[in-house]
PDB file of C-alpha atoms in Angstrom:
ATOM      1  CA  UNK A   2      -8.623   1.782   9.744  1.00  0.00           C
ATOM      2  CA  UNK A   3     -11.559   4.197   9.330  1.00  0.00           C
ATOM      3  CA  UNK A   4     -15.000   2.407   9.074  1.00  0.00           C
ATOM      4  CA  UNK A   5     -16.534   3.449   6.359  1.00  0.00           C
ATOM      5  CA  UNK A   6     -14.445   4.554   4.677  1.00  0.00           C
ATOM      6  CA  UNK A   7     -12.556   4.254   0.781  1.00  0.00           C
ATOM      7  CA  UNK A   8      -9.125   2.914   0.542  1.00  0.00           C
ATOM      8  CA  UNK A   9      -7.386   1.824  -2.627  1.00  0.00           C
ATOM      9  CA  UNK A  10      -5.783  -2.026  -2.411  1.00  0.00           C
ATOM     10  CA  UNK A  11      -2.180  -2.146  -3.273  1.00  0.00           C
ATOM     11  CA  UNK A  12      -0.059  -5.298  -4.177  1.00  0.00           C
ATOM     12  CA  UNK A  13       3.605  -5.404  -3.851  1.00  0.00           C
ATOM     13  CA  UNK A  14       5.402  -8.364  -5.049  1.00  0.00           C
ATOM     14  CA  UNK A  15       8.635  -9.184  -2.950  1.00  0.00           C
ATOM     15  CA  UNK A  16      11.723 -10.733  -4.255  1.00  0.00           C
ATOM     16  CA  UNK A  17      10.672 -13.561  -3.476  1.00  0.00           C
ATOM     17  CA  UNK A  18       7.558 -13.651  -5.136  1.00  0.00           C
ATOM     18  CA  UNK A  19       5.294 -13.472  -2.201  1.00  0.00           C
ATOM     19  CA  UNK A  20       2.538 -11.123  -2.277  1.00  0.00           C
ATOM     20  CA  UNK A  21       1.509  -8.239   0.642  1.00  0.00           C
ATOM     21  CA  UNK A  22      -1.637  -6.216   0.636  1.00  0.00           C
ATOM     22  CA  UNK A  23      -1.536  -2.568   1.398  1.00  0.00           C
ATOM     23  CA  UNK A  24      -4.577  -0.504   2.011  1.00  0.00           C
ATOM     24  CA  UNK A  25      -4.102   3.013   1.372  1.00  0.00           C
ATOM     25  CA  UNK A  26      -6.872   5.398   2.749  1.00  0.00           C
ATOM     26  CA  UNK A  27      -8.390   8.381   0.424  1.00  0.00           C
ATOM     27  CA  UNK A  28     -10.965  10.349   0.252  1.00  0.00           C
ATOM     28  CA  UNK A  29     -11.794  12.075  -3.441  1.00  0.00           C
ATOM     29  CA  UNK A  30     -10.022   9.601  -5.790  1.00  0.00           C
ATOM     30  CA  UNK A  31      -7.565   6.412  -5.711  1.00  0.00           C
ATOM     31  CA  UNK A  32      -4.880   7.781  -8.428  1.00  0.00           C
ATOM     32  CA  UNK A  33      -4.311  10.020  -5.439  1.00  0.00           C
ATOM     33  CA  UNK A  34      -4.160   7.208  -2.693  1.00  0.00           C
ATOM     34  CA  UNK A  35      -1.429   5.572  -5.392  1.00  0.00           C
ATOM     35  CA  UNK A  36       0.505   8.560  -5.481  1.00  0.00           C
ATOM     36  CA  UNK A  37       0.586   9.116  -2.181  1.00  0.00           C
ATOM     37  CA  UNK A  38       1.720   5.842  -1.468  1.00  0.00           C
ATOM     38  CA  UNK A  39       4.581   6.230  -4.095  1.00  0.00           C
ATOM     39  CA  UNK A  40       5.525   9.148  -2.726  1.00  0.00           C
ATOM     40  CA  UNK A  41       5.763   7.563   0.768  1.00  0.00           C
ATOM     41  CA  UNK A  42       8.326   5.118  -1.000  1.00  0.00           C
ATOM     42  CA  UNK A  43      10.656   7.736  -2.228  1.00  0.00           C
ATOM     43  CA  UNK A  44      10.778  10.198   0.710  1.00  0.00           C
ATOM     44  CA  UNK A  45      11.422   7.080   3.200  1.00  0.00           C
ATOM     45  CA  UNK A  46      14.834   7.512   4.923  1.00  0.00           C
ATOM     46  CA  UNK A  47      14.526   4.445   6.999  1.00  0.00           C
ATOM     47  CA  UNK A  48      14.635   1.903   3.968  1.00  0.00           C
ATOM     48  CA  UNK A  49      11.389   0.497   5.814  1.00  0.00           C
ATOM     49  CA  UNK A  50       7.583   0.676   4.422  1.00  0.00           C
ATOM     50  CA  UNK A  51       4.710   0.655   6.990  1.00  0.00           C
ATOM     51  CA  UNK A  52       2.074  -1.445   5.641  1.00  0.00           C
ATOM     52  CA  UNK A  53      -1.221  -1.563   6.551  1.00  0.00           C
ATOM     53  CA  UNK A  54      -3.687  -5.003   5.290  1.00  0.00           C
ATOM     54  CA  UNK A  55      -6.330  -4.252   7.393  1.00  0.00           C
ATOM     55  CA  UNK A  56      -6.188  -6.158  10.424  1.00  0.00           C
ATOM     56  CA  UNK A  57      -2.253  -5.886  10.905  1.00  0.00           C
ATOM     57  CA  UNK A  58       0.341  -3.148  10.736  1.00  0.00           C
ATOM     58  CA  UNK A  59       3.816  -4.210   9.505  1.00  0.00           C
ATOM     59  CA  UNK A  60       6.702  -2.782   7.891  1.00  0.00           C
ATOM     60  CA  UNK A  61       8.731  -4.008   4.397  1.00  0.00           C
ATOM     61  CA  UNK A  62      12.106  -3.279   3.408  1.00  0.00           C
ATOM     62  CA  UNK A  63      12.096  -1.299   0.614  1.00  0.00           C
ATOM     63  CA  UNK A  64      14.813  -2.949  -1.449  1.00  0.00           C
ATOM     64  CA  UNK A  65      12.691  -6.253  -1.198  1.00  0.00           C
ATOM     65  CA  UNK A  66       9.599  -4.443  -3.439  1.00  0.00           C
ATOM     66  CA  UNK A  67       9.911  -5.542  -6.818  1.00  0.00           C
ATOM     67  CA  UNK A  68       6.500  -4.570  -8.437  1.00  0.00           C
ATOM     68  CA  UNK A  69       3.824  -2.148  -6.970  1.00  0.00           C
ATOM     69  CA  UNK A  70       0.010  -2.936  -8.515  1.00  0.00           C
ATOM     70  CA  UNK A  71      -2.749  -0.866  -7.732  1.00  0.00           C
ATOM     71  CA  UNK A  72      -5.613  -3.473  -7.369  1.00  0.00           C
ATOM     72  CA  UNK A  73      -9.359  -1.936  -6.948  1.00  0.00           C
ATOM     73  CA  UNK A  74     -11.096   0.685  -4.486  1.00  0.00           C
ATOM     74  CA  UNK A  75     -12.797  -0.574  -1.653  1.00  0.00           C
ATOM     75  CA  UNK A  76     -15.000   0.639   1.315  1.00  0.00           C
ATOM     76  CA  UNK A  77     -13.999  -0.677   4.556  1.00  0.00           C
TER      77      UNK A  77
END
């Protein structure tokens, strides 16, 4: 990630109930990091999600999501 920089913390509840943390980078405003990272969840063809939580880059089956919560803006 950037230093220095804004991105907008995103929760995603599995269907399991555990919780991941997405950070989503942006520059003017965080309703635009969310849609961006919405839109990154419909045009996936893999069925896989790269996730980023700030220290570690993963990936999440989409079909596992079942709630996406936009948290707060931060400045990493």
């Amino acid at each position: 990630m950037e230093s220095g920089s804004n991105y907008l913390k995103i929760e995603l509840t599995l269907d399991n109930n555990e919780k991941v943390y997405h950070y989503e980078f942006f520059s003017t405003d965080e309703k635009i990091a969310y849609n961006n990272f919405i839109t990154k969840c419909d045009r996936n063809d893999t069925g896989f999600l790269p996730i980023n939580d700030g220290e570690h880059n993963c990936a999440i089956n989409l079909s596992k999501i079942v709630k996406i919560t936009p948290l707060e803006a931060t400045n990493i």
